[in-house]
Short mmCIF file of C-alpha atoms in Angstrom, two decimals:
data_model
loop_
_atom_site.label_atom_id
_atom_site.label_comp_id
_atom_site.label_asym_id
_atom_site.label_seq_id
_atom_site.Cartn_x
_atom_site.Cartn_y
_atom_site.Cartn_z
CA MET A 84 1.47 10.84 24.37
CA ARG A 85 -1.70 8.99 24.97
CA THR A 86 -2.41 6.98 28.26
CA ALA A 87 -1.28 3.56 27.89
CA THR A 88 -2.47 0.32 28.95
CA VAL A 89 -0.34 -1.49 31.35
CA ALA A 90 -0.40 -5.16 31.84
CA ALA A 91 2.14 -7.18 33.86
CA ALA A 92 5.63 -5.44 32.55
CA VAL A 93 4.28 -4.38 29.45
CA VAL A 94 2.88 -1.20 27.80
CA ALA A 95 0.49 -0.59 24.60
CA PHE A 96 2.26 1.09 22.27
CA ALA A 97 0.30 4.01 21.03
CA ALA A 98 1.27 8.10 20.71
CA ALA A 99 -0.99 10.86 20.97
CA THR A 100 -2.79 12.58 24.12
CA ALA A 101 -5.88 10.72 24.55
CA THR A 102 -5.26 7.18 23.83
CA PRO A 103 -2.30 4.24 23.08
CA ALA A 104 0.31 3.91 20.32
CA SER A 105 4.06 3.18 19.82
CA ALA A 106 6.99 3.70 17.44
CA ILE A 107 10.22 2.10 15.67
CA ASN A 108 13.16 2.80 18.04
CA THR A 109 16.44 3.98 16.56
CA TYR A 110 18.87 1.42 17.41
CA ASN A 111 19.48 -0.85 13.91
CA ALA A 112 16.49 1.24 12.19
CA THR A 113 16.08 3.18 9.26
CA PRO A 114 13.54 5.16 7.35
CA ALA A 115 11.25 3.35 5.30
CA PRO A 116 10.03 5.08 2.07
CA GLU A 117 9.37 2.01 0.31
CA ARG A 118 6.76 0.66 2.78
CA THR A 119 3.96 2.74 0.70
CA GLU A 120 1.46 0.43 2.29
CA VAL A 121 2.21 1.19 5.89
CA GLY A 122 0.57 4.54 7.19
CA ALA A 123 -0.01 6.77 9.94
CA LEU A 124 -3.55 7.31 11.70
CA VAL A 125 -4.25 10.53 12.14
CA ALA A 126 -6.95 12.12 14.43
CA THR A 127 -9.17 15.24 15.07
CA TRP A 128 -10.77 15.31 18.48
CA ASP A 129 -12.00 17.31 21.33
CA ASN A 130 -8.98 17.64 23.81
CA ASP A 131 -10.58 19.40 26.66
CA ASN A 132 -14.12 19.38 26.39
CA ASN A 133 -14.80 22.56 25.85
CA PRO A 134 -16.60 23.65 22.77
CA ALA A 135 -15.00 27.11 22.29
CA THR A 136 -11.27 25.90 22.04
CA PRO A 137 -10.07 24.24 18.84
CA ASP A 138 -9.85 20.77 18.38
CA ARG A 139 -6.72 18.95 18.36
CA VAL A 140 -5.25 16.82 15.58
CA ASP A 141 -2.22 14.49 15.70
CA TRP A 142 -0.93 11.17 14.25
CA VAL A 143 -1.97 8.86 17.27
CA CYS A 144 -0.97 5.18 16.01
CA SER A 145 0.32 3.07 12.71
CA GLY A 146 -1.37 0.51 10.24
CA THR A 147 -1.33 -1.22 6.99
CA MET A 148 -3.50 -1.15 3.82
CA ILE A 149 -4.60 -4.32 3.30
CA ASP A 150 -6.70 -3.90 0.23
CA ARG A 151 -7.64 -0.48 -1.59
CA ASP A 152 -9.83 0.68 1.06
CA THR A 153 -9.27 -1.12 4.35
CA PHE A 154 -6.67 0.22 6.73
CA LEU A 155 -5.37 -2.46 9.73
CA THR A 156 -4.60 -1.09 12.93
CA ALA A 157 -5.36 -1.91 16.75
CA ALA A 158 -8.73 -1.33 18.47
CA HIS A 159 -6.64 0.38 21.29
CA CYS A 160 -5.93 3.10 18.86
CA THR A 161 -9.59 3.96 17.83
CA THR A 162 -11.62 3.22 21.12
CA ASP A 163 -11.96 5.38 24.04
CA TRP A 164 -11.98 8.63 22.14
CA PRO A 165 -14.43 11.52 22.50
CA ALA A 166 -17.80 11.19 20.95
CA ASN A 167 -16.44 13.77 17.93
CA VAL A 168 -13.37 12.17 17.18
CA LYS A 169 -12.45 11.59 13.33
CA PHE A 170 -9.86 9.17 11.83
CA TYR A 171 -8.16 9.79 9.11
CA VAL A 172 -5.55 7.69 6.96
CA SER A 173 -2.11 9.31 5.60
CA LEU A 174 0.39 7.58 3.83
CA LEU A 175 3.18 10.08 3.60
CA GLN A 176 6.43 8.99 4.88
CA ASP A 177 6.76 11.93 6.98
CA VAL A 178 3.31 13.10 8.63
CA GLN A 179 4.61 14.80 11.84
CA SER A 180 6.19 17.66 9.12
CA ALA A 181 3.33 17.34 7.20
CA LEU A 182 0.87 18.25 10.14
CA ASP A 183 3.39 20.68 10.94
CA ALA A 184 3.45 22.57 7.90
CA ALA A 185 -0.42 22.51 7.24
CA PRO A 186 -2.17 25.53 7.56
CA GLY A 187 -6.06 26.02 8.78
CA THR A 188 -8.01 24.30 11.67
CA PRO A 189 -7.38 20.98 12.87
CA ALA A 190 -9.85 19.24 10.46
CA GLN A 191 -7.98 21.32 7.48
CA LYS A 192 -4.55 19.87 8.66
CA ALA A 193 -5.84 16.37 9.10
CA ALA A 194 -7.22 16.59 5.43
CA ALA A 195 -4.35 17.87 4.02
CA VAL A 196 -2.17 14.73 5.16
CA GLY A 197 -4.83 12.05 4.93
CA VAL A 198 -8.06 10.68 3.81
CA GLN A 199 -10.74 10.22 6.39
CA GLY A 200 -12.35 6.90 7.22
CA VAL A 201 -14.65 5.28 9.17
CA ALA A 202 -13.12 3.10 12.24
CA HIS A 203 -14.71 -0.61 13.17
CA ASN A 204 -13.44 -2.25 16.17
CA ASP A 205 -13.56 -6.08 17.19
CA PRO A 206 -16.51 -6.08 19.09
CA SER A 207 -14.90 -8.61 21.79
CA TYR A 208 -12.22 -6.25 22.26
CA PRO A 209 -10.43 -5.83 24.88
CA GLY A 210 -11.15 -9.45 25.48
CA ASN A 211 -8.50 -10.99 27.77
CA SER A 212 -4.75 -11.84 28.08
CA ALA A 213 -5.37 -15.15 26.04
CA ASP A 214 -7.32 -13.05 23.28
CA SER A 215 -7.22 -9.27 23.60
CA HIS A 216 -9.23 -8.84 20.23
CA ASP A 217 -7.27 -5.75 19.94
CA ILE A 218 -7.65 -5.58 15.70
CA ALA A 219 -9.58 -2.70 14.27
CA VAL A 220 -10.11 -1.62 10.59
CA VAL A 221 -10.82 2.04 9.04
CA GLU A 222 -12.31 1.90 5.71
CA VAL A 223 -11.28 4.59 3.48
CA PRO A 224 -12.74 5.46 0.10
CA ALA A 225 -10.51 3.74 -2.23
CA LYS A 226 -10.47 6.51 -5.22
CA GLN A 227 -9.26 9.11 -2.89
CA MET A 228 -6.61 6.70 -1.64
CA ALA A 229 -5.34 6.13 -5.14
CA ALA A 230 -5.43 9.68 -6.39
CA ARG A 231 -3.48 10.59 -3.56
CA TRP A 232 -0.78 7.58 -3.31
CA SER A 233 0.29 4.54 -5.11
CA PHE A 234 0.70 1.49 -2.86
CA THR A 235 0.45 -2.37 -3.18
CA PRO A 236 -1.68 -3.73 -0.07
CA ALA A 237 0.14 -5.78 2.16
CA THR A 238 -0.53 -9.88 1.82
CA LEU A 239 -1.73 -11.46 4.73
CA PRO A 240 -1.32 -14.87 5.84
CA THR A 241 -3.26 -18.35 5.46
CA ALA A 242 -4.97 -19.41 8.31
CA GLY A 243 -2.95 -21.12 11.02
CA LYS A 244 0.31 -20.26 8.63
CA LEU A 245 2.70 -19.75 11.72
CA ASP A 246 1.55 -22.73 13.85
CA ALA A 247 1.93 -24.95 10.48
CA LEU A 248 5.54 -23.92 10.25
CA GLY A 249 6.57 -24.75 13.63
CA PRO A 250 9.32 -23.61 16.08
CA GLN A 251 12.44 -24.47 13.68
CA ALA A 252 11.07 -22.58 10.45
CA LEU A 253 9.81 -19.63 12.77
CA ASP A 254 13.39 -19.04 14.17
CA ASP A 255 14.63 -19.12 10.47
CA ILE A 256 12.43 -16.43 9.33
CA GLU A 257 13.52 -12.69 8.61
CA TYR A 258 11.06 -10.32 10.70
CA SER A 259 10.55 -6.69 10.40
CA VAL A 260 8.74 -4.11 12.14
CA VAL A 261 7.49 -0.79 10.31
CA GLY A 262 6.01 2.35 12.00
CA TYR A 263 5.70 5.72 12.63
CA GLY A 264 6.40 5.44 16.86
CA THR A 265 8.64 7.29 18.96
CA GLU A 266 12.34 6.31 20.13
CA GLU A 267 13.80 3.78 22.66
CA ALA A 268 13.51 5.30 26.25
CA LEU A 269 16.07 7.76 27.09
CA ASN A 270 16.93 8.26 31.07
CA ALA A 271 16.49 11.83 32.15
CA PRO A 272 15.69 13.80 35.27
CA GLY A 273 12.53 12.75 36.04
CA GLY A 274 12.56 9.71 34.56
CA HIS A 275 12.27 7.99 30.62
CA THR A 276 11.45 10.37 27.98
CA HIS A 277 10.63 9.11 24.10
CA PRO A 278 11.84 11.47 21.66
CA GLY A 279 10.85 11.56 17.96
CA GLY A 280 8.03 9.59 16.05
CA GLY A 281 6.12 10.69 13.07
CA THR A 282 8.19 9.62 10.29
CA ARG A 283 7.90 5.89 9.18
CA MET A 284 10.60 3.32 10.19
CA LYS A 285 11.75 0.05 9.85
CA ALA A 286 13.87 -2.23 11.99
CA PRO A 287 14.53 -6.25 11.88
CA LEU A 288 13.54 -8.43 14.64
CA GLY A 289 14.16 -11.79 15.66
CA PHE A 290 11.54 -15.04 17.08
CA ASN A 291 11.05 -15.17 20.33
CA ALA A 292 7.86 -17.40 21.03
CA LEU A 293 4.42 -18.04 19.33
CA ASN A 294 1.38 -18.25 21.59
CA ASN A 295 -2.31 -19.04 20.24
CA THR A 296 -3.13 -15.54 19.27
CA TRP A 297 0.48 -13.78 20.13
CA LEU A 298 3.90 -13.50 18.39
CA ARG A 299 6.50 -12.16 20.37
CA LEU A 300 9.57 -10.93 18.56
CA SER A 301 13.17 -9.95 19.76
CA MET A 302 14.04 -6.22 19.88
CA ILE A 303 17.73 -6.91 21.18
CA GLU A 304 20.06 -4.36 20.32
CA SER A 305 23.30 -6.31 20.61
CA GLN A 306 21.69 -9.06 18.26
CA GLY A 307 21.52 -6.84 15.42
CA TYR A 308 17.90 -5.70 15.91
CA GLY A 309 15.64 -2.80 16.30
CA GLY A 310 11.82 -2.76 17.41
CA ALA A 311 8.53 -1.02 18.23
CA CYS A 312 7.95 1.72 20.53
CA TYR A 313 5.38 4.23 21.35
CA GLY A 314 3.28 5.62 18.22
CA ASP A 315 3.79 2.19 16.80
CA SER A 316 0.60 0.39 17.58
CA GLY A 317 -1.20 -0.96 14.77
CA GLY A 318 1.61 -1.08 12.54
CA PRO A 319 2.75 -4.12 10.89
CA ASN A 320 5.12 -6.99 11.63
CA PHE A 321 6.33 -8.87 8.49
CA ALA A 322 7.88 -11.91 8.06
CA THR A 323 9.63 -13.44 4.69
CA ILE A 324 7.61 -16.70 4.15
CA ASP A 325 8.19 -18.89 1.15
CA GLY A 326 9.89 -15.66 -0.34
CA THR A 327 6.84 -13.48 0.07
CA ARG A 328 6.70 -10.34 2.29
CA THR A 329 3.77 -11.33 4.41
CA LEU A 330 2.08 -9.12 7.12
CA VAL A 331 1.67 -11.61 10.15
CA ALA A 332 0.85 -9.50 12.94
CA THR A 333 0.06 -6.06 14.24
CA THR A 334 2.13 -4.08 17.00
CA ILE A 335 0.17 -4.17 20.13
CA THR A 336 2.62 -3.68 23.19
CA GLY A 337 6.06 -4.47 24.31
CA ASP A 338 8.37 -3.50 27.35
CA ALA A 339 8.09 -0.01 28.69
CA PRO A 340 11.55 1.37 27.53
CA CYS A 341 11.04 -0.26 24.06
CA TYR A 342 14.36 -2.41 24.66
CA ALA A 343 13.60 -5.56 24.60
CA THR A 344 10.20 -7.35 23.09
CA ASN A 345 7.67 -6.48 20.71
CA VAL A 346 4.27 -8.50 21.56
CA VAL A 347 2.16 -8.41 18.25
CA TYR A 348 -1.43 -9.83 17.35
CA ARG A 349 -1.41 -12.75 15.05
CA LEU A 350 -3.68 -12.32 12.02
CA ASP A 351 -3.59 -16.04 10.86
CA THR A 352 -5.80 -17.23 13.80
CA PRO A 353 -9.34 -18.12 13.72
CA SER A 354 -10.41 -14.65 16.05
CA ALA A 355 -8.58 -12.43 13.70
CA ARG A 356 -9.83 -13.80 10.49
CA THR A 357 -13.14 -13.85 11.70
CA PHE A 358 -13.14 -10.22 12.67
CA LEU A 359 -11.33 -9.37 9.09
CA THR A 360 -13.75 -11.42 6.77
CA PRO A 361 -16.37 -8.60 6.11
CA TYR A 362 -13.54 -6.15 5.53
CA VAL A 363 -11.25 -8.02 2.98
CA ARG A 364 -10.67 -11.30 0.96
CA LEU A 365 -8.61 -13.13 3.05
CA PRO A 366 -6.34 -15.76 1.54
#
């Protein structure tokens, strides 16, 4: 599992052995084969700084196609890698099984499951607690994506949409999180373990709080909610607004066992919109 960044009592939700990501936990969660715009970020990299040994390949985070050639994810998923890292976007439902079954070198396995792209991070990342700037895109060839998968890009929110709705309306909205991450913590000898991951899953969420750049969503099992965990970083948090499924935020962090809160980076803020403007037409 990628080394996660711990701040206060939360941990970045990224998966792989070199950086952070998260996953949809199992309670109140179901497979999401219909969410074909949601994909996994796959990476190949030098895992041991030894050119004589093969590179490693793995899925490391989640993300969403926001137009035909732009995959939205988190900056902590695409930074702090060895210099030879290469990124691929896969829209397969079960990327882990596909990687396991693919023959050949790490590069051949990555190409078998995904389309190679170029990552661009918010240059202000890692920012601070008020605004982490934890946002990135991977630009991929539109023709190659279209040749392999059929998908409708996610709908982004208009500027300041969540602020305009207000607390009562935000509390009444239906939310869902989608991603490839692991399951919630299991107590085991030696501490928590997080099994699973690599399959696209979804879970309902509830409103908790809104800040200038953060949306906090409840994952409390007894209230009928599920949530994100390790490997879900960069993945979408949807809200149904005026009858439209809208990608309002991306998964960044939460409580370490993946039981309580999904902390997600808003996409309707000036900061996020400034970063996205060169890559996608914003509403």
